[in-house]
PDB file of C-alpha atoms in Angstrom:
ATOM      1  CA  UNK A   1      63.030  73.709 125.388  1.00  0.00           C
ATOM      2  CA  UNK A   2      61.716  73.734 128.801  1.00  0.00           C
ATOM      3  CA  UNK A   3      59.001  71.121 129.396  1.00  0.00           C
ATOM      4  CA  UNK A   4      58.025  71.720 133.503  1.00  0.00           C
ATOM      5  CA  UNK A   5      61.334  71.431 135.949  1.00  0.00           C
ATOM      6  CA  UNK A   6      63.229  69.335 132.968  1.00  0.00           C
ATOM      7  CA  UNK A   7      64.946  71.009 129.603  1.00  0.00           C
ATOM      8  CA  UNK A   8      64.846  68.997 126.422  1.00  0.00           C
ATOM      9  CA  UNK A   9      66.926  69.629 122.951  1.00  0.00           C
ATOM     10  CA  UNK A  10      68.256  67.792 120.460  1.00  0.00           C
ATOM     11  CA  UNK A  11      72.216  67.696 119.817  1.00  0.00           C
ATOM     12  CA  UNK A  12      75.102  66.392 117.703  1.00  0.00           C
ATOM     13  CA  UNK A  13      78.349  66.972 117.253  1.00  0.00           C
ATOM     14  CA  UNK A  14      81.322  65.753 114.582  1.00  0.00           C
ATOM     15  CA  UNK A  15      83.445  63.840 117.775  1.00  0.00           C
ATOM     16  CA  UNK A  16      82.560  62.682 120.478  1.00  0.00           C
ATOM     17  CA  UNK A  17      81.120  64.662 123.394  1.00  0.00           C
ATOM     18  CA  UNK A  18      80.368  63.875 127.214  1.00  0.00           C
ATOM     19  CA  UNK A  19      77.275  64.129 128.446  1.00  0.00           C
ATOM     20  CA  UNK A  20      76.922  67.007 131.361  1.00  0.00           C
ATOM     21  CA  UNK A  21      75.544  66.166 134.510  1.00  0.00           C
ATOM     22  CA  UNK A  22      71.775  66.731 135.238  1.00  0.00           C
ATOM     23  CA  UNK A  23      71.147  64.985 131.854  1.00  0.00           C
ATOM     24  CA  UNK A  24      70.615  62.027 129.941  1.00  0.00           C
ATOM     25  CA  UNK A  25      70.977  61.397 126.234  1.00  0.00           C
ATOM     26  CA  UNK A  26      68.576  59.305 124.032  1.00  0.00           C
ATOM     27  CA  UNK A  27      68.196  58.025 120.595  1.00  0.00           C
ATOM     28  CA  UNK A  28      65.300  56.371 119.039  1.00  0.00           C
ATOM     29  CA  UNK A  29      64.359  53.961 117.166  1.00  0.00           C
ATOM     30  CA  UNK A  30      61.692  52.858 115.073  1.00  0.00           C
ATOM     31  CA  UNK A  31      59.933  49.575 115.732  1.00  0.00           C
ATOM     32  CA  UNK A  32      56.856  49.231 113.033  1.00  0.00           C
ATOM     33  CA  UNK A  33      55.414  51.356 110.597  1.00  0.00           C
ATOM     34  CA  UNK A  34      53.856  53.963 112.840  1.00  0.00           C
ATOM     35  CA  UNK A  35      55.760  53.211 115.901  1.00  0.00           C
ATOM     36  CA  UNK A  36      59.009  54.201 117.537  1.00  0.00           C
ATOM     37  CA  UNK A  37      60.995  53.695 120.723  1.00  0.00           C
ATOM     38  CA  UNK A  38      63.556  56.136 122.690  1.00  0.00           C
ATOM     39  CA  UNK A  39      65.891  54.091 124.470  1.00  0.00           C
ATOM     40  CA  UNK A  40      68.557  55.848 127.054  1.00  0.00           C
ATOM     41  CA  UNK A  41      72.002  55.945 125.339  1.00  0.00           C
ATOM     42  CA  UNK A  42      74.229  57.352 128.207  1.00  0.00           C
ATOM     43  CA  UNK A  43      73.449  59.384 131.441  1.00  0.00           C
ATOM     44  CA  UNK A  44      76.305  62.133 132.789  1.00  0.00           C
ATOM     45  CA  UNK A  45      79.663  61.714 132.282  1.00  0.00           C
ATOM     46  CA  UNK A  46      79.535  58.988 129.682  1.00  0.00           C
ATOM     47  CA  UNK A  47      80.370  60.132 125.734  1.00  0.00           C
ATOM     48  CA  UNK A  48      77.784  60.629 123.008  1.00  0.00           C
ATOM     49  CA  UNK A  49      80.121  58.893 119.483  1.00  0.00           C
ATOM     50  CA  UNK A  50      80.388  61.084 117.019  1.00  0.00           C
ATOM     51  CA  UNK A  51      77.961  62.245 113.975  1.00  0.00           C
ATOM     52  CA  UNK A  52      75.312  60.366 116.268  1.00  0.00           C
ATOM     53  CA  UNK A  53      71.659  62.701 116.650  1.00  0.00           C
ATOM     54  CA  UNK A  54      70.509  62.874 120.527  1.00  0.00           C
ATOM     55  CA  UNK A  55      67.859  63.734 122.385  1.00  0.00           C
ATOM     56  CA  UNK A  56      69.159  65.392 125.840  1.00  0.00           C
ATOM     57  CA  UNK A  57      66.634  65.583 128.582  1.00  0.00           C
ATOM     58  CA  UNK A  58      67.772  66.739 132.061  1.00  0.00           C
ATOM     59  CA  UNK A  59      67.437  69.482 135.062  1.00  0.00           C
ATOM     60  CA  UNK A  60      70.187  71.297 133.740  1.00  0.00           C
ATOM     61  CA  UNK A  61      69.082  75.264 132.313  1.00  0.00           C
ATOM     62  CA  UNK A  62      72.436  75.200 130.180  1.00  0.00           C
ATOM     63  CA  UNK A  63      75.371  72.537 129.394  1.00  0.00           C
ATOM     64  CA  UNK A  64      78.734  72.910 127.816  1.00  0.00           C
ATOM     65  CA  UNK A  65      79.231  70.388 125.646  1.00  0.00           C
ATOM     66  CA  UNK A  66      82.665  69.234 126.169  1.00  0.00           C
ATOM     67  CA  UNK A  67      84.888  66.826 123.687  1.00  0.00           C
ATOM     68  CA  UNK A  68      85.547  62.957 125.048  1.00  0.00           C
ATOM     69  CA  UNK A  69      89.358  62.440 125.839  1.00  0.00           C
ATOM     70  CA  UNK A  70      89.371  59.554 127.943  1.00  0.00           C
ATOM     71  CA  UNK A  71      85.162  58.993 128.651  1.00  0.00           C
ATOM     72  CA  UNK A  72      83.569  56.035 127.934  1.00  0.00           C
ATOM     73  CA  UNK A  73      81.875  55.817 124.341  1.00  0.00           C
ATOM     74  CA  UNK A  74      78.301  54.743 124.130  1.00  0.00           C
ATOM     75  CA  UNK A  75      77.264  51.972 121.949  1.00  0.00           C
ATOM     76  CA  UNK A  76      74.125  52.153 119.615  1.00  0.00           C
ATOM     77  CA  UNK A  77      72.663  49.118 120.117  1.00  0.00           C
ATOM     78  CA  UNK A  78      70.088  49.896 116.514  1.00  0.00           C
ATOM     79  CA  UNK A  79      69.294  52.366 113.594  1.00  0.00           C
ATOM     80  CA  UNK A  80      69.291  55.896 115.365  1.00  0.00           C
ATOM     81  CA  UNK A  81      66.405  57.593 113.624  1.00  0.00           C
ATOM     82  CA  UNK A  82      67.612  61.397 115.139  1.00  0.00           C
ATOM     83  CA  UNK A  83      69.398  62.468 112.147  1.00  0.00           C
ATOM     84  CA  UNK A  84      72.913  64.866 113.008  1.00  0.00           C
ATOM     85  CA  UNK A  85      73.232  67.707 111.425  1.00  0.00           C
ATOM     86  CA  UNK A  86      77.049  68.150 113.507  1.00  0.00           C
ATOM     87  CA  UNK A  87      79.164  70.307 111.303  1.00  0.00           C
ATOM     88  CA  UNK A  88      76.552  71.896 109.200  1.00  0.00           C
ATOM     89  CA  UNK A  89      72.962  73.638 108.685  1.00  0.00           C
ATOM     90  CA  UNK A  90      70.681  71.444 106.827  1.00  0.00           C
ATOM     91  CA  UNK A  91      68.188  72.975 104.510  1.00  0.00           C
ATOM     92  CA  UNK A  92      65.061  71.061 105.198  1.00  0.00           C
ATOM     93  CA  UNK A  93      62.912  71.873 102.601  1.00  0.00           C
ATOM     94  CA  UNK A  94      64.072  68.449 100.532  1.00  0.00           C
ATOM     95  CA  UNK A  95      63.993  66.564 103.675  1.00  0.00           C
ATOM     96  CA  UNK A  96      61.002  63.809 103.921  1.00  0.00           C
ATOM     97  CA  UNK A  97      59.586  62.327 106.723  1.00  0.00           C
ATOM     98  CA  UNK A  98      61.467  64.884 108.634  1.00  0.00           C
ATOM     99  CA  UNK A  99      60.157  66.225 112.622  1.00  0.00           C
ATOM    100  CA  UNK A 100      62.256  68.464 114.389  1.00  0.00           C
ATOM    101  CA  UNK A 101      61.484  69.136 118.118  1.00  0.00           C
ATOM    102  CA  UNK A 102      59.472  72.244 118.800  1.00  0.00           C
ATOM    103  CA  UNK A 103      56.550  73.676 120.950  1.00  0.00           C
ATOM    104  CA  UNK A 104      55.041  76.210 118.650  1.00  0.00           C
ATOM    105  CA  UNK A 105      52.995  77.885 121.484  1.00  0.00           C
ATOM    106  CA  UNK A 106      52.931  77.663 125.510  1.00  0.00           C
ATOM    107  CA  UNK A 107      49.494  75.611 124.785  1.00  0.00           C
ATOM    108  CA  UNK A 108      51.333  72.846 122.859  1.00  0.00           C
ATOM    109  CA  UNK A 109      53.038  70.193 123.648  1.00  0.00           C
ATOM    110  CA  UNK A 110      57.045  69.731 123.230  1.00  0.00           C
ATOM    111  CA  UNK A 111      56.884  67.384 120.533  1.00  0.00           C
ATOM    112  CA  UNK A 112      58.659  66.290 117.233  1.00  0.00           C
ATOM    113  CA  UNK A 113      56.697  68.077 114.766  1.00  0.00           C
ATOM    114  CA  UNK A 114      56.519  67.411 110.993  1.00  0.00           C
ATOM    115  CA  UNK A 115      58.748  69.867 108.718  1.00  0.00           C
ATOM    116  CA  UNK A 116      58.676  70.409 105.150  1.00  0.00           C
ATOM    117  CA  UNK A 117      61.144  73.997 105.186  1.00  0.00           C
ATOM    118  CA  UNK A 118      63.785  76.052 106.999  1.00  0.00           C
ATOM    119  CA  UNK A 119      67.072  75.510 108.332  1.00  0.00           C
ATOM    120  CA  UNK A 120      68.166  73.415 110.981  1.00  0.00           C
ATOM    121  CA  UNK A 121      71.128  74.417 113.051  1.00  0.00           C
ATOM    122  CA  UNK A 122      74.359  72.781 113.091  1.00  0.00           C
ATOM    123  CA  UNK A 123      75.240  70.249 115.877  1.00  0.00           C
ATOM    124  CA  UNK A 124      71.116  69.641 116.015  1.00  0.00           C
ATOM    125  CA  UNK A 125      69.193  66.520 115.380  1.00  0.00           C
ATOM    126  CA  UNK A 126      65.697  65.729 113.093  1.00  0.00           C
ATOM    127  CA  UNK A 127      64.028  62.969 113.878  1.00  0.00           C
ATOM    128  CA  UNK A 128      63.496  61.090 110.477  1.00  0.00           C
ATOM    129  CA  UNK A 129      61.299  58.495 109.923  1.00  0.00           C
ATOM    130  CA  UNK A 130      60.318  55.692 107.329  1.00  0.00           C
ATOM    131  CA  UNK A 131      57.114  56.497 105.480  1.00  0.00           C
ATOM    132  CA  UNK A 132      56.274  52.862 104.722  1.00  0.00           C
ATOM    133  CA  UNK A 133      53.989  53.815 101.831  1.00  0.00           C
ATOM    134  CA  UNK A 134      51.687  55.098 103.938  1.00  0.00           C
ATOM    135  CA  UNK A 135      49.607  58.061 102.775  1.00  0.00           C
ATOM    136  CA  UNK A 136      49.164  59.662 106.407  1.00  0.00           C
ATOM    137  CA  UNK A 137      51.895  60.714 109.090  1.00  0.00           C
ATOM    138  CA  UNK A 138      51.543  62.405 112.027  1.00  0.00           C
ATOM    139  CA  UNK A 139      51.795  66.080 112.118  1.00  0.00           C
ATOM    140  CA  UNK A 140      53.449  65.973 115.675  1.00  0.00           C
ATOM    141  CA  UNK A 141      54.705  63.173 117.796  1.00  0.00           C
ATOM    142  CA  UNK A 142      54.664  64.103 121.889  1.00  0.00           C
ATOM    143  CA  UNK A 143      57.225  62.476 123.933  1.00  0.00           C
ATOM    144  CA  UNK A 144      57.084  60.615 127.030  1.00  0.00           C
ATOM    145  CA  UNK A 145      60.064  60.177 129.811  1.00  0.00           C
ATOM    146  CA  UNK A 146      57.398  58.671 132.105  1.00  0.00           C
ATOM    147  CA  UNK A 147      59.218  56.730 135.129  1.00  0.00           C
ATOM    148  CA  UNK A 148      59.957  53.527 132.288  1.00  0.00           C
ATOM    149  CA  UNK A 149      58.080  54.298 129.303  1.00  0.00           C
ATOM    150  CA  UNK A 150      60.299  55.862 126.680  1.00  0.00           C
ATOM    151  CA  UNK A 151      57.272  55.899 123.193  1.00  0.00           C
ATOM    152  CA  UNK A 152      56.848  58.537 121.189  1.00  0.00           C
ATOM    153  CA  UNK A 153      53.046  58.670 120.325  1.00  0.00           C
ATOM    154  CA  UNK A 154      51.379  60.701 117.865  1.00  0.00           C
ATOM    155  CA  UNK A 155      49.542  63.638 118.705  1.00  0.00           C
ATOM    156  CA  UNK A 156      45.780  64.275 117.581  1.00  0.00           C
ATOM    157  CA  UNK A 157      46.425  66.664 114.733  1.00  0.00           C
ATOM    158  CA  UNK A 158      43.830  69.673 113.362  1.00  0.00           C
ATOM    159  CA  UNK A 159      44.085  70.256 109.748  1.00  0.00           C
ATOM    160  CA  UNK A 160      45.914  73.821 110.761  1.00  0.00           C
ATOM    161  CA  UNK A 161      48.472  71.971 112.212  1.00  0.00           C
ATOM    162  CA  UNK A 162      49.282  70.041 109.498  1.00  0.00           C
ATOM    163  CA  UNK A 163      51.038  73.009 107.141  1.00  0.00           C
ATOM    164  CA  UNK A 164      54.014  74.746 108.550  1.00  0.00           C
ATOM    165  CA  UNK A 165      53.536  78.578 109.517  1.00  0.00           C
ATOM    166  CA  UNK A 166      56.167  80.990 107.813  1.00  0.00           C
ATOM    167  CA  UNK A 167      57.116  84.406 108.365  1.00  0.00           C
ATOM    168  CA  UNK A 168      56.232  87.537 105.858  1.00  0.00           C
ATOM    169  CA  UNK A 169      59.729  86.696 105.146  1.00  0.00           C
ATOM    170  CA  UNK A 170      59.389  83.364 103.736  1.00  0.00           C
ATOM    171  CA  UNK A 171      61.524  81.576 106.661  1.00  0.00           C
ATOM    172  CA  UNK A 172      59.486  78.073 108.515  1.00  0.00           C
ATOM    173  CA  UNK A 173      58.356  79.221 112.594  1.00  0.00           C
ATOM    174  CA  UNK A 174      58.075  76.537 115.077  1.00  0.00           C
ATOM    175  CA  UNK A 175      57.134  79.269 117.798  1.00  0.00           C
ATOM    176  CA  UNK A 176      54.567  81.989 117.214  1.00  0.00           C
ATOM    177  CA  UNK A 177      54.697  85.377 119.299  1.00  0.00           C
ATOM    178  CA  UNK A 178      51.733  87.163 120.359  1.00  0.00           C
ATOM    179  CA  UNK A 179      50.936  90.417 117.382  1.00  0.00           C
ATOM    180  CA  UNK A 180      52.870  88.231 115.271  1.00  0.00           C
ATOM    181  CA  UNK A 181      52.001  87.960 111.104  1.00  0.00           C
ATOM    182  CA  UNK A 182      52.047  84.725 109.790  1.00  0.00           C
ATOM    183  CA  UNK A 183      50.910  82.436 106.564  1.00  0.00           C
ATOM    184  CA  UNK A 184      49.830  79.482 106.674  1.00  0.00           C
ATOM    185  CA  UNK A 185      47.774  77.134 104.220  1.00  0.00           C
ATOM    186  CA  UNK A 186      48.303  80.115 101.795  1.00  0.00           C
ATOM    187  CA  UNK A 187      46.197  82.657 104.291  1.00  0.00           C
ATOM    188  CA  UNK A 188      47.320  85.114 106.834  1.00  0.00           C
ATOM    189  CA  UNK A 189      46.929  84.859 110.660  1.00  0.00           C
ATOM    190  CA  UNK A 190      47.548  87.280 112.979  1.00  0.00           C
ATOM    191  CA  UNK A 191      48.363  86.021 116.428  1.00  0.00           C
ATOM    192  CA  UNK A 192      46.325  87.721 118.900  1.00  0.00           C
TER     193      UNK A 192
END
């Protein structure tokens, strides 16, 4: 997802990959009840271990994710809340607490946004987080790489944006396109 001059996406991968140049890779972690932290796990050239759920953030437009031979391996230093789905889809309809990173439209943010349905890729990662009994959680959480400050914070949410949007077809969109048909809450929109 591009966010300005940087690209963001989520990755994982069954072994151990290197990190391309023109990016960093992150994990987070949660720190309380409603909060969490992203901490930097390697920069370029330095391996992601394996079956571990990143965050990649960089100037790169594309990478090749290559396999670590003789790299050095980053160490998690805490829980990893970015979930890996290396290896296989994951159906996230019995999923809780799940967010998956998105921007649905060019006015929103790119943010980890709640998800109740779909499928998530292989070799992605879903941010999953510890409901803690609470009765509220954030439809989306916005991310910040500002110069130090690596918080996820939660984003004002409108009771639209708290129920996911499907296709006529039944399948979970993160992105809507202009003409498109969509249901939501049980009622049609038509993007316009």
């Amino acid at each position: 997802i591009n966010e300005g001059d940087q690209n963001i996406a989520t990755f994982s991968a069954p072994f151990a990959t290197v990190v391309p140049e023109n990016t960093a890779a992150y994990v987070i972690y949660q720190t309380g009840t409603s909060s969490v932290t992203m901490e930097k796990l390697a920069d370029a050239g330095v391996a992601i271990p394996a079956n571990t759920g990143v965050l990649l953030y960089g100037s790169a437009t594309s990478a090749t994710m290559l396999p670590a031979t003789s790299e050095t391996q980053a160490t998690l230093t805490g829980t990893n809340k970015l979930v890996s789905t290396a290896g296989a889809a994951v159906d996230m309809t019995s999923v809780a607490n799940a967010y998956i990173l998105g921007k649905p439209s060019d006015a929103d943010p790119v943010a980890f946004y709640a998800c109740s349905g779909g499928t998530l890729a292989m070799n992605k990662a879903y941010l999953s987080l510890a409901d803690e009994g609470s009765s509220e959680s954030a439809a989306a959480l916005t991310i910040d790489f500002g110069n130090t400050t690596t918080a996820l914070q939660q984003v004002a949410t409108e009771a639209a944006m708290e129920a996911p949007m499907y296709d006529l077809s039944g399948r979970r969109v993160l992105k809507v396109q202009k003409g498109g048909l969509y249901i939501q809450n049980g009622k049609k929109y038509i993007v316009k």
